[in-house]
JSON list of C-alpha atoms in Angstrom, two decimals:
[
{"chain": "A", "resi": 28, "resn": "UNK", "atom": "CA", "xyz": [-8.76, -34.46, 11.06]},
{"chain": "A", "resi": 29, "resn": "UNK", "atom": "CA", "xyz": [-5.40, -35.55, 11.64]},
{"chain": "A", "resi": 30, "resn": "UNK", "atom": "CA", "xyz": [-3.96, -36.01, 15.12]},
{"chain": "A", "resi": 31, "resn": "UNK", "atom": "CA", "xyz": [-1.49, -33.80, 16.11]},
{"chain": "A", "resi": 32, "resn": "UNK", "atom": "CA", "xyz": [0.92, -33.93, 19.02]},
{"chain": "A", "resi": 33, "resn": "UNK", "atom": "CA", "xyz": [2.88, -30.76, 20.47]},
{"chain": "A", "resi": 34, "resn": "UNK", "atom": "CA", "xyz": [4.87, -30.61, 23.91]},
{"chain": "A", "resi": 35, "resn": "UNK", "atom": "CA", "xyz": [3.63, -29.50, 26.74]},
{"chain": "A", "resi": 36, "resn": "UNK", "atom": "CA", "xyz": [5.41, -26.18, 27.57]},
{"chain": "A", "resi": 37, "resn": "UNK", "atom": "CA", "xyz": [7.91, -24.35, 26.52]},
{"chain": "A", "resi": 38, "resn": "UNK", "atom": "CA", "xyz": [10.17, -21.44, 27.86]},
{"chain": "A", "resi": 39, "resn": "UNK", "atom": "CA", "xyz": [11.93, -18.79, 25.40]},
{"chain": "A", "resi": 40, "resn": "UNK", "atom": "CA", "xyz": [14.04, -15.81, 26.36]},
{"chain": "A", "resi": 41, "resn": "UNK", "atom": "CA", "xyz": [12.59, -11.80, 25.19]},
{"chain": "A", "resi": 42, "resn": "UNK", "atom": "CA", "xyz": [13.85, -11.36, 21.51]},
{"chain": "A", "resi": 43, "resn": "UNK", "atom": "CA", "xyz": [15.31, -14.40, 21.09]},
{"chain": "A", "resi": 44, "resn": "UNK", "atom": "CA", "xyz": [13.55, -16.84, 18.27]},
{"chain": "A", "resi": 45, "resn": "UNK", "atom": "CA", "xyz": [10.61, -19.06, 19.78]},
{"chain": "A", "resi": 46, "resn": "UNK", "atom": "CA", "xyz": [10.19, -22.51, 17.66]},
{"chain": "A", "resi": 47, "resn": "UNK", "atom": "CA", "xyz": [7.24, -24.44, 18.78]},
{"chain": "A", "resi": 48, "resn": "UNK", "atom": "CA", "xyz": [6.70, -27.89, 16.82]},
{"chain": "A", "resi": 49, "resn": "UNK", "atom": "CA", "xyz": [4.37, -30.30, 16.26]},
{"chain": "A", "resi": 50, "resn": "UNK", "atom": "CA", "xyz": [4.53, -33.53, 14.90]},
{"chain": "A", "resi": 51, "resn": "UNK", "atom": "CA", "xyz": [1.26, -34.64, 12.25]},
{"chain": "A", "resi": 52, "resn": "UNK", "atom": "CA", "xyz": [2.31, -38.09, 10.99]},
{"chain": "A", "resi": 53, "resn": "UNK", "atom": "CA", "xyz": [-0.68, -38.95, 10.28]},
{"chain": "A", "resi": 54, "resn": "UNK", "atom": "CA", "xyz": [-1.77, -35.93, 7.90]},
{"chain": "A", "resi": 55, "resn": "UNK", "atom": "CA", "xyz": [-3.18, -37.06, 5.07]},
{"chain": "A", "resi": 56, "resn": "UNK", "atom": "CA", "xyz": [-2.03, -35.47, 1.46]},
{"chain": "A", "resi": 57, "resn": "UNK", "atom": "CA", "xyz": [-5.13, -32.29, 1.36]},
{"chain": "A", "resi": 58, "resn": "UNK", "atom": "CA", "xyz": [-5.15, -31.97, 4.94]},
{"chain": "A", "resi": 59, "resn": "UNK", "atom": "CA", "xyz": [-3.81, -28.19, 6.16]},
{"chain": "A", "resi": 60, "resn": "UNK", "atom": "CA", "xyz": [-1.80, -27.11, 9.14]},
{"chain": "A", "resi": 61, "resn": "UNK", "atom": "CA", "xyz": [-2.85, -24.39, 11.20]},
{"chain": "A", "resi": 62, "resn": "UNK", "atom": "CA", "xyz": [-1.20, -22.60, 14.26]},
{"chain": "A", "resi": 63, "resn": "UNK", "atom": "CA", "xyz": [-3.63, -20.54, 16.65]},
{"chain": "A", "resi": 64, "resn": "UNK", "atom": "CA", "xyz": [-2.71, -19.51, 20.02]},
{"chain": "A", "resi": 65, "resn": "UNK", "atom": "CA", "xyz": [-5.03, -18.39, 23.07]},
{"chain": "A", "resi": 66, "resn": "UNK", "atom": "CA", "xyz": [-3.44, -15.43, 25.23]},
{"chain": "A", "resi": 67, "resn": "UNK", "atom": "CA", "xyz": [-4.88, -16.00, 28.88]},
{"chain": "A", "resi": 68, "resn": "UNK", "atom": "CA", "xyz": [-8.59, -15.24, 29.86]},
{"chain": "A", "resi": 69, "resn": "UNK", "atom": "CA", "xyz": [-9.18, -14.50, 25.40]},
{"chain": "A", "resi": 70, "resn": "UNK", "atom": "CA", "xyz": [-10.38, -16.52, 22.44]},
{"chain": "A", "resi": 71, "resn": "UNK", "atom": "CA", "xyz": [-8.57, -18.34, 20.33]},
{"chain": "A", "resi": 72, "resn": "UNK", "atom": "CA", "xyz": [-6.03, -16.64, 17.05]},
{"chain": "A", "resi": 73, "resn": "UNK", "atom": "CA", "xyz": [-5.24, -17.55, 14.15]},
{"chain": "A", "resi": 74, "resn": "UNK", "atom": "CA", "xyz": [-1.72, -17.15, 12.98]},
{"chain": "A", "resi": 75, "resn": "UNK", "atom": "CA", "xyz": [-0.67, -19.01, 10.28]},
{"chain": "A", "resi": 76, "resn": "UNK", "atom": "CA", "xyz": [-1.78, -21.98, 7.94]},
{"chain": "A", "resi": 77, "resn": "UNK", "atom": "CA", "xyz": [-0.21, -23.83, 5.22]},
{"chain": "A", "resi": 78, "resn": "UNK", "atom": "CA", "xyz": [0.03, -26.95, 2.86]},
{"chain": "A", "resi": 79, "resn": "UNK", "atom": "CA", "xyz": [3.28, -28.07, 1.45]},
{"chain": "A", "resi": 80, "resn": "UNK", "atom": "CA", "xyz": [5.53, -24.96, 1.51]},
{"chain": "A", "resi": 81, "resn": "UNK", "atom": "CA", "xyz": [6.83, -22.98, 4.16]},
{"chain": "A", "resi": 82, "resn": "UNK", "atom": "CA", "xyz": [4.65, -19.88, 4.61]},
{"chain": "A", "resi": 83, "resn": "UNK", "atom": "CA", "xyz": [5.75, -16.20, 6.28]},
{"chain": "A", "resi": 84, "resn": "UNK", "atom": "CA", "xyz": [3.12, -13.75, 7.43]},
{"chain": "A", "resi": 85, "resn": "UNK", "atom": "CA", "xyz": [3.27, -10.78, 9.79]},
{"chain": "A", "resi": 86, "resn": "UNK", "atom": "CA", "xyz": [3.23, -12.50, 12.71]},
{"chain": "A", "resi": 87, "resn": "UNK", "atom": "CA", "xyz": [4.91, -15.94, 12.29]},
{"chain": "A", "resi": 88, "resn": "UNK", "atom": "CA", "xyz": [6.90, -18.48, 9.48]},
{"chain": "A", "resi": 89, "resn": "UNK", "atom": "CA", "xyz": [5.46, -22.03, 9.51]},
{"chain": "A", "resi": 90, "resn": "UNK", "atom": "CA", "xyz": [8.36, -24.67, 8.51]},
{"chain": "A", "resi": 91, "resn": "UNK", "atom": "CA", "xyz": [6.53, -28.11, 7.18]},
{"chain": "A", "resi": 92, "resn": "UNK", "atom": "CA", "xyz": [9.18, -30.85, 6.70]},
{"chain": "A", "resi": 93, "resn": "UNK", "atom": "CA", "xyz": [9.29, -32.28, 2.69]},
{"chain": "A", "resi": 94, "resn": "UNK", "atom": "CA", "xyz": [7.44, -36.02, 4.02]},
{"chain": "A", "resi": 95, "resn": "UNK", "atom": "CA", "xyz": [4.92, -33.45, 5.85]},
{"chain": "A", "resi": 96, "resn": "UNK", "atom": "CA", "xyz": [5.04, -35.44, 8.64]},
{"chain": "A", "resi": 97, "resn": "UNK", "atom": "CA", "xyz": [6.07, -32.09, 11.39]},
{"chain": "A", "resi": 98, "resn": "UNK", "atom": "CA", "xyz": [6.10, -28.48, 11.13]},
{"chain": "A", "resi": 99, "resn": "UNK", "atom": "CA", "xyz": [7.69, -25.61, 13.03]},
{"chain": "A", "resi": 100, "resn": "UNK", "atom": "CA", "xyz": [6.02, -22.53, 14.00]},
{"chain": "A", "resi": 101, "resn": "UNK", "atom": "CA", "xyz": [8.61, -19.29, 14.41]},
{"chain": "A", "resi": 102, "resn": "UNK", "atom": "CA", "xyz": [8.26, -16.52, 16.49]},
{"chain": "A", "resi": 103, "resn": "UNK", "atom": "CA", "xyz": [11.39, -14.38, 14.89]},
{"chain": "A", "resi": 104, "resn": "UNK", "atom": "CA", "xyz": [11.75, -12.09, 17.76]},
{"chain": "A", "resi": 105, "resn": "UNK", "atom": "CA", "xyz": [9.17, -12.89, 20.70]},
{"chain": "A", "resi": 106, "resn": "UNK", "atom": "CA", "xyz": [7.84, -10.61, 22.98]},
{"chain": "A", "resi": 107, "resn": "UNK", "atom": "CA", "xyz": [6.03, -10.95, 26.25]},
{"chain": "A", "resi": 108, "resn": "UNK", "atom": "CA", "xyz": [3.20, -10.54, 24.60]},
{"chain": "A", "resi": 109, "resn": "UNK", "atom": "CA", "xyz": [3.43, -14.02, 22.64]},
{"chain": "A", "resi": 110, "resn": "UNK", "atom": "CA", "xyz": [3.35, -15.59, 26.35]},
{"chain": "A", "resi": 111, "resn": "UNK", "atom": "CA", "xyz": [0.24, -18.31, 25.10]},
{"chain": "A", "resi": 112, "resn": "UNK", "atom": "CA", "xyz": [-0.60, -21.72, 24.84]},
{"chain": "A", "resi": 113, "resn": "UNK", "atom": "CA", "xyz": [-0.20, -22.61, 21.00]},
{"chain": "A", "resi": 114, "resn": "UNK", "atom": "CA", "xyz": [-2.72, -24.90, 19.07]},
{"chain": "A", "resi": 115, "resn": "UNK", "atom": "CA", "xyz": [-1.28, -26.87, 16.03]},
{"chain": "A", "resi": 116, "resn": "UNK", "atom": "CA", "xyz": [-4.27, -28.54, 14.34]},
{"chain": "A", "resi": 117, "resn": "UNK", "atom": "CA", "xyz": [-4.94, -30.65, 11.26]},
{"chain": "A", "resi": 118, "resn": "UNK", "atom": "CA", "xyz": [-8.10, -29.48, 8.96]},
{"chain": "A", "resi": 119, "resn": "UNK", "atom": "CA", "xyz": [-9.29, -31.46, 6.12]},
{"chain": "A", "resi": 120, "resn": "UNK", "atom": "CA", "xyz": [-11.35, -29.53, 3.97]},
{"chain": "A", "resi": 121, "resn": "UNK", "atom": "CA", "xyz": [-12.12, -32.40, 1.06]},
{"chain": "A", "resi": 122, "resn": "UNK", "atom": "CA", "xyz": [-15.98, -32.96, 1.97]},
{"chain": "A", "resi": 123, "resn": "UNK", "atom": "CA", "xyz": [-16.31, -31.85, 5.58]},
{"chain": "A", "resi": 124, "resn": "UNK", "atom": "CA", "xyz": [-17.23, -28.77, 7.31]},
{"chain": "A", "resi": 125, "resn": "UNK", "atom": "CA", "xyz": [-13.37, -27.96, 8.64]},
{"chain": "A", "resi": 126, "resn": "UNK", "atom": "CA", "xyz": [-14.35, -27.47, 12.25]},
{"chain": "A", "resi": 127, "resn": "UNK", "atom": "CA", "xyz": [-11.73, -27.40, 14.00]},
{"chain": "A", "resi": 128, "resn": "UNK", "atom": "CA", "xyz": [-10.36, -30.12, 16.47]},
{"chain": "A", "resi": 129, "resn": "UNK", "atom": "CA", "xyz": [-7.73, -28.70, 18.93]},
{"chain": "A", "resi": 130, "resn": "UNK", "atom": "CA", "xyz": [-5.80, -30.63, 21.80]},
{"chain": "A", "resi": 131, "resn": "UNK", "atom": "CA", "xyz": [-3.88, -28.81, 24.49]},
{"chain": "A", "resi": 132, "resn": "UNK", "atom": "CA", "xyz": [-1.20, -27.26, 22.60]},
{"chain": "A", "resi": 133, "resn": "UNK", "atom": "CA", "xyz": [1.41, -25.76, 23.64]},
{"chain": "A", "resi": 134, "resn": "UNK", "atom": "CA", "xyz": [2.26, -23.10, 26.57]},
{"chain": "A", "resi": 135, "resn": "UNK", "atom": "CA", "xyz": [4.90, -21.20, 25.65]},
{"chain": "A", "resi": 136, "resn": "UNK", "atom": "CA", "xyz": [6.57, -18.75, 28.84]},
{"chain": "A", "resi": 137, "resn": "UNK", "atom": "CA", "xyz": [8.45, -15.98, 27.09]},
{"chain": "A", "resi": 138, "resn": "UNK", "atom": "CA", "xyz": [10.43, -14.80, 29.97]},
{"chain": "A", "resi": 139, "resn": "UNK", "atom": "CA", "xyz": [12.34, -11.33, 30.69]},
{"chain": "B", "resi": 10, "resn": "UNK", "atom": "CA", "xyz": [-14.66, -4.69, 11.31]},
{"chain": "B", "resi": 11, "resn": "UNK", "atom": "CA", "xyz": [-15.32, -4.60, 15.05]},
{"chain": "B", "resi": 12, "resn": "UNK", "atom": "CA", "xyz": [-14.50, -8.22, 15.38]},
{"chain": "B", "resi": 13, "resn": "UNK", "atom": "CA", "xyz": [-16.78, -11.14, 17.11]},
{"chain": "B", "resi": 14, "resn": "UNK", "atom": "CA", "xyz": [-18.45, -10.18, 19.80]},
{"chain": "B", "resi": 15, "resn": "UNK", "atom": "CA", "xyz": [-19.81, -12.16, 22.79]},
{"chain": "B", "resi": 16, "resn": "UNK", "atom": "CA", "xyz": [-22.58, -11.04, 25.42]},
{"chain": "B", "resi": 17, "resn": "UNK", "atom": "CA", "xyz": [-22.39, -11.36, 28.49]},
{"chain": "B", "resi": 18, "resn": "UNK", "atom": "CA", "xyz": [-18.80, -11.93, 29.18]},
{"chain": "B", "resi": 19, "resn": "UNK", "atom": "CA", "xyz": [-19.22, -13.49, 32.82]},
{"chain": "B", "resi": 20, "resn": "UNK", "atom": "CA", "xyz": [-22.54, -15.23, 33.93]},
{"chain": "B", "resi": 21, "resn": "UNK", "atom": "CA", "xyz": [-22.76, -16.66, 37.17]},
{"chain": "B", "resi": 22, "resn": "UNK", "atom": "CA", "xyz": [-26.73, -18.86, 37.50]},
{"chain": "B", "resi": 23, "resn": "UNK", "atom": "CA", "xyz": [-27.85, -21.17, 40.11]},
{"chain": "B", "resi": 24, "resn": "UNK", "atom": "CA", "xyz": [-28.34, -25.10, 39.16]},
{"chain": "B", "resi": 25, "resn": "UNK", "atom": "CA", "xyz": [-31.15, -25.62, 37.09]},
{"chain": "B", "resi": 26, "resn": "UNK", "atom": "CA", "xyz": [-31.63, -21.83, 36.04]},
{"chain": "B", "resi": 27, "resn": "UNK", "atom": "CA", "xyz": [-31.78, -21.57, 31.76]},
{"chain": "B", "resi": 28, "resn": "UNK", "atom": "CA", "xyz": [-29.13, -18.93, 30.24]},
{"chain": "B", "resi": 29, "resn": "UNK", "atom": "CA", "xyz": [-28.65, -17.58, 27.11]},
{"chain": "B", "resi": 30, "resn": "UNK", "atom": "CA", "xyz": [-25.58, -16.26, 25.10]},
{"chain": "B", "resi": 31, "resn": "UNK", "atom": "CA", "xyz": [-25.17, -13.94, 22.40]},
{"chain": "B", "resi": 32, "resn": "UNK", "atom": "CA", "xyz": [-22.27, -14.11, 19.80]},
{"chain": "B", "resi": 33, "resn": "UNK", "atom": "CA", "xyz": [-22.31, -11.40, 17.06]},
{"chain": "B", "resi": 34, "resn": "UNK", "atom": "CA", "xyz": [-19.91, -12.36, 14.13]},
{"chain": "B", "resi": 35, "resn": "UNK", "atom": "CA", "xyz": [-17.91, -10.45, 11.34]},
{"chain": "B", "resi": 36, "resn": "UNK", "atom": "CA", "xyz": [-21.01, -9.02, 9.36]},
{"chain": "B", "resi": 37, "resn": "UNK", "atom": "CA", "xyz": [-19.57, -10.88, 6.26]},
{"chain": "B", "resi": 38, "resn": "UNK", "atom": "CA", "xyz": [-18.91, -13.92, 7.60]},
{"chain": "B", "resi": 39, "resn": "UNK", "atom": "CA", "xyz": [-21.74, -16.56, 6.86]},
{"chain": "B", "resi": 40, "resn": "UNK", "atom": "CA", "xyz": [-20.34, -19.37, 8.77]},
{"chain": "B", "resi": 41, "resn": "UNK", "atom": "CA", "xyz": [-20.68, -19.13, 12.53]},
{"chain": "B", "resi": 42, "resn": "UNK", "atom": "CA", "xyz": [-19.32, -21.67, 15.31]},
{"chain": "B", "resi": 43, "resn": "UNK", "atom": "CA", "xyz": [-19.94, -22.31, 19.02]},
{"chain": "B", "resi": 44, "resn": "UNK", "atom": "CA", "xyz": [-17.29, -24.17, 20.96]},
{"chain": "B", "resi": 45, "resn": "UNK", "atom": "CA", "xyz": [-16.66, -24.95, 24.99]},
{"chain": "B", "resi": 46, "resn": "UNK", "atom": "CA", "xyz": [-13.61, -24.83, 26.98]},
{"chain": "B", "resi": 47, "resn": "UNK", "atom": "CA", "xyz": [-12.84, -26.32, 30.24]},
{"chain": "B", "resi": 48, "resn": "UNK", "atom": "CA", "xyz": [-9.77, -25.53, 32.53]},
{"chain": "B", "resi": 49, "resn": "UNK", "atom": "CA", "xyz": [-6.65, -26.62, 30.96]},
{"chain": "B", "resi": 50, "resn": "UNK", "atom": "CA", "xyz": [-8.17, -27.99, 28.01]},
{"chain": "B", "resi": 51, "resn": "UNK", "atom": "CA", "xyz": [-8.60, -26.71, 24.11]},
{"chain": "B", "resi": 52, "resn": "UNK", "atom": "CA", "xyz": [-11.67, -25.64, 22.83]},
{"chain": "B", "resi": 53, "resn": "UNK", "atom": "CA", "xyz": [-14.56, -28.35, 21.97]},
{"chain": "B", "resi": 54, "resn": "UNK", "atom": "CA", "xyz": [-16.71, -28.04, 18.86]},
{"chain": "B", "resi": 55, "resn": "UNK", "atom": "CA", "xyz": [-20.20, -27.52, 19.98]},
{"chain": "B", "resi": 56, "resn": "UNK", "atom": "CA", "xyz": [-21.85, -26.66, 16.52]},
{"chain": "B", "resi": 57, "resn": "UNK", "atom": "CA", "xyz": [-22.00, -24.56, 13.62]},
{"chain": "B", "resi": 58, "resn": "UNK", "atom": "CA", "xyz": [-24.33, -22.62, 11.24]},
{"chain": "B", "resi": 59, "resn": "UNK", "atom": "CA", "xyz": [-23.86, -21.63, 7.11]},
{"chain": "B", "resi": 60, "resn": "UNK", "atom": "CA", "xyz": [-25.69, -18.69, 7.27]},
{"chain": "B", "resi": 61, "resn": "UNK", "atom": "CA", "xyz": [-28.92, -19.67, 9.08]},
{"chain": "B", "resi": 62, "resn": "UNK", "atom": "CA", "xyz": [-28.68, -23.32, 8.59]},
{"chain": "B", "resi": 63, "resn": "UNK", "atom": "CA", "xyz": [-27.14, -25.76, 11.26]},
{"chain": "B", "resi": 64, "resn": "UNK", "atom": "CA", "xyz": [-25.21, -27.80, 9.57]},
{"chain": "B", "resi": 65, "resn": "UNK", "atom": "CA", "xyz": [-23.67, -29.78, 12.31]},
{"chain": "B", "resi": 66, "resn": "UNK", "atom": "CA", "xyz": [-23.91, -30.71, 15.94]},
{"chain": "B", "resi": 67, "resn": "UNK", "atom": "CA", "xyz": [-21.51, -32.06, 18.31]},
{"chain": "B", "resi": 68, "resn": "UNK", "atom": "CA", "xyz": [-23.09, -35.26, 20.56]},
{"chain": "B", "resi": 69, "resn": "UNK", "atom": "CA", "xyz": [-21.36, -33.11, 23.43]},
{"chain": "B", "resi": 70, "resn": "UNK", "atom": "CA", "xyz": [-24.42, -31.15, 22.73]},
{"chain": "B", "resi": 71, "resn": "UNK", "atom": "CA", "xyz": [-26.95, -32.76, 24.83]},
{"chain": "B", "resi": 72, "resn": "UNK", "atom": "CA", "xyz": [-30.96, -32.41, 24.89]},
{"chain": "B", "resi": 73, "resn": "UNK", "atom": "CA", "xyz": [-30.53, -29.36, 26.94]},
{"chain": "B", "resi": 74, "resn": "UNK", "atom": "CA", "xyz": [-28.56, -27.27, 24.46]},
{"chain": "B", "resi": 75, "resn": "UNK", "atom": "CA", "xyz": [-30.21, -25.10, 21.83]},
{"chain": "B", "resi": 76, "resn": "UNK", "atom": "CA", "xyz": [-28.81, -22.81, 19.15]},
{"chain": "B", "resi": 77, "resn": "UNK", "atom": "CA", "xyz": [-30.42, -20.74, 16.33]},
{"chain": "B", "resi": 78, "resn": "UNK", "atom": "CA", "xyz": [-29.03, -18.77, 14.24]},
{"chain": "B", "resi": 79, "resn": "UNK", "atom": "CA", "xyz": [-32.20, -17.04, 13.17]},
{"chain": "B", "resi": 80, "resn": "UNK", "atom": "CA", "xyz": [-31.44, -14.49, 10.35]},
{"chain": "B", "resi": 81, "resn": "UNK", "atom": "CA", "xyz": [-27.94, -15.72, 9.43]},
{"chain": "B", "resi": 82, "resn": "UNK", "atom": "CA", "xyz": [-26.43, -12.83, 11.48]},
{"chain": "B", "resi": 83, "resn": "UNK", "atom": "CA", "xyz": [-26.36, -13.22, 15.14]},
{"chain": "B", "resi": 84, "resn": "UNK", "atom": "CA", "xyz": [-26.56, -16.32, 17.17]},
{"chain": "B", "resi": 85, "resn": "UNK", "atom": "CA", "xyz": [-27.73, -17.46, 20.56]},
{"chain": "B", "resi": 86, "resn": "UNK", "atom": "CA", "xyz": [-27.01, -20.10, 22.54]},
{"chain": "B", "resi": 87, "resn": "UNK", "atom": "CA", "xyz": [-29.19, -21.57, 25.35]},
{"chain": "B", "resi": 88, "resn": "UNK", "atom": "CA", "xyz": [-28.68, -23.87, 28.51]},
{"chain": "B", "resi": 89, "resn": "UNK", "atom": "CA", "xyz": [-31.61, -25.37, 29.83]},
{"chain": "B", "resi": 90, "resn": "UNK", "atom": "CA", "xyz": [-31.37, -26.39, 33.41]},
{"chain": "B", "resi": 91, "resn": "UNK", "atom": "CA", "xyz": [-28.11, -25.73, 33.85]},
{"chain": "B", "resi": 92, "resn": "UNK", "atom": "CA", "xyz": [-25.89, -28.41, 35.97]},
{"chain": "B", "resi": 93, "resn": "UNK", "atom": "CA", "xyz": [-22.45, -27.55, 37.68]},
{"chain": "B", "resi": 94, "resn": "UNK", "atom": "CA", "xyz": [-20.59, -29.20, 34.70]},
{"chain": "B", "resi": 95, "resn": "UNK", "atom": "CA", "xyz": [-21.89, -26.58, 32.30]},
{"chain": "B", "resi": 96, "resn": "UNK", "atom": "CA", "xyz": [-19.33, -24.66, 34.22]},
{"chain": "B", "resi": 97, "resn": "UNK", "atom": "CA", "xyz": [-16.95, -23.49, 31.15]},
{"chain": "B", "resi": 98, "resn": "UNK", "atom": "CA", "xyz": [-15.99, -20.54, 28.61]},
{"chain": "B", "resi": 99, "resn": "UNK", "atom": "CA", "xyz": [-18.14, -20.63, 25.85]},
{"chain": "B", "resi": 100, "resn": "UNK", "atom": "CA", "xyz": [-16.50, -19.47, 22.59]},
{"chain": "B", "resi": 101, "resn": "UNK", "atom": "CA", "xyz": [-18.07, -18.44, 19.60]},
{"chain": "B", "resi": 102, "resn": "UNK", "atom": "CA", "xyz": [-16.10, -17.78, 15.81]},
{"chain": "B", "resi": 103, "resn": "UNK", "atom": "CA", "xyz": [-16.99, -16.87, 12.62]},
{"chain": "B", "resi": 104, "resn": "UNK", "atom": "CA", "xyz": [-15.58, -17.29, 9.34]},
{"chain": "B", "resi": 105, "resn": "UNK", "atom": "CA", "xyz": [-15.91, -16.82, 5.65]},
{"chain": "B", "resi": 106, "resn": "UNK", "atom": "CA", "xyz": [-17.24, -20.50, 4.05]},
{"chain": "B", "resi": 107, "resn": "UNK", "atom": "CA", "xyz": [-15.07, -23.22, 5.64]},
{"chain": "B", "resi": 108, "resn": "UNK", "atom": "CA", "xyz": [-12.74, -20.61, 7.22]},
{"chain": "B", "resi": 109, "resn": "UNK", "atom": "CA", "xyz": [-9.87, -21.65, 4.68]},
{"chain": "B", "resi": 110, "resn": "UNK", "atom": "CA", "xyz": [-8.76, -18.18, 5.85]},
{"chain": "B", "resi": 111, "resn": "UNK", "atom": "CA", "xyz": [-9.35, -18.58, 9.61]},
{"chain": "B", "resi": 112, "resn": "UNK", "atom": "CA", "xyz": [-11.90, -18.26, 12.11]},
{"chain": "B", "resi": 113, "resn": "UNK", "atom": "CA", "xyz": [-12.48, -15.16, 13.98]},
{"chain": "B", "resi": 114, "resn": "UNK", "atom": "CA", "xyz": [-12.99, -15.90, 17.82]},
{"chain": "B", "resi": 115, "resn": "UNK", "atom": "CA", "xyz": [-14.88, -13.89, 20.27]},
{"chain": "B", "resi": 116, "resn": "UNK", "atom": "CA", "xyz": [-13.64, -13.12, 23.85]},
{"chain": "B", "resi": 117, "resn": "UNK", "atom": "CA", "xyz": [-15.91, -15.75, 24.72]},
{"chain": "B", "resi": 118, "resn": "UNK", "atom": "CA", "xyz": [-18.44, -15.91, 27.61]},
{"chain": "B", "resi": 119, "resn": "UNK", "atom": "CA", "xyz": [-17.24, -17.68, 31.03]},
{"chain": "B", "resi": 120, "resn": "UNK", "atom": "CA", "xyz": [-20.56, -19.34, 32.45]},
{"chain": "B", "resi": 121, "resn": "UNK", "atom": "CA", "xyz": [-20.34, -20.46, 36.59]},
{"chain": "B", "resi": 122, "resn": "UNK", "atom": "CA", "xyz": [-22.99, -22.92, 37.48]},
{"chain": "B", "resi": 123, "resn": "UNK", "atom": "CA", "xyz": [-23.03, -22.81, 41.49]}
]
């Protein structure tokens, strides 16, 4: 799976936008992007996944640049409540099982 | 759809004691996963099942690891003689085949080896 890179922390005010990114250079052509996030002392969420084009659910948008080299997940109006550490991950799902491979992701403060 | 669910939550065993986890998945899922997390890091893969087949096993799973998934629903996962760095949350998910559509997590079960 591809290797994926994402900063450390982050801090975002209460209803303001929250835009956490990631940088996948090395994401091959079928491999997918996937956001999850892990609220303190719980498992693991998914959010949002996508390809090639920009996706919009419920709960997030996920902006992947045209070379699909980075993405950017947006939280449109976050809440306390998104206060988590956010997991951007590469899965490939040509021949292999798709487990996925997370690193540290992101924690993102959403303060008052 | 009562989500994943993970027995017990909290285990606390003495060095060299055996323990054993439960993780019940999304009735309809057929794939089911076990993963570890230590402090400050993401979750590891451990292993996972297709239905009641394991298809896959991490090498972080040592000799001392088991997991069956016996009738394709529910899963266990055992720790024989436990060691202080077993210390971690154990996570379980399930998903539909290859979780194109996401995996499901459970709360997850924090193990203490003192």
């Amino acid at each position: 799976d591809a290797k994926t890179t994402q900063p450390t922390s982050m801090d975002c005010a209460e209803g303001r936008a929250a835009n956490l990114p990631c940088n996948h250079s090395t994401i091959s052509g079928n491999e997918y992007v996937y956001w999850y996030r892990q609220i303190h002392s719980q498992g693991p969420q998914y959010i949002i996944h996508g390809l090639k084009n920009n996706e919009t659910n419920e709960m997030a948008s996920l902006i992947i640049t045209e070379d699909r080299k980075s993405s950017t997940l947006i939280l449109p109006h976050a809440t306390l409540r998104d206060t988590a550490v956010y997991y951007c991950i590469g899965v490939n799902y040509g021949g292999s099982q798709g487990n996925l491979i997370f690193g540290k992701g992101t924690k993102l403060s959403v303060k008052p | 759809d009562t989500g994943v669910s993970q027995d017990p939550r909290h285990k606390i065993t003495k060095r060299g004691q055996n323990v054993t986890f439960r993780c019940d998945p999304i009735s309809e899922h057929n794939r089911l996963y076990w993963y570890r997390q230590t402090l400050g890091q993401g979750p590891e893969f451990l292993t996972y099942f297709q239905n009641e087949a394991q298809l896959e096993k991490s090498r972080l799973l040592s000799d001392r690891f088991s997991a069956e998934r016996p009738k394709g629903s529910f899963s266990t996962l055992e720790i024989q003689r436990t060691e202080q760095g077993d210390s971690a949350m154990y996570l379980c998910a399930s998903s539909l085949k290859e979780g194109v559509r996401g995996y499901t997590f459970g709360s997850g079960t924090r193990l203490t080896v003192v």
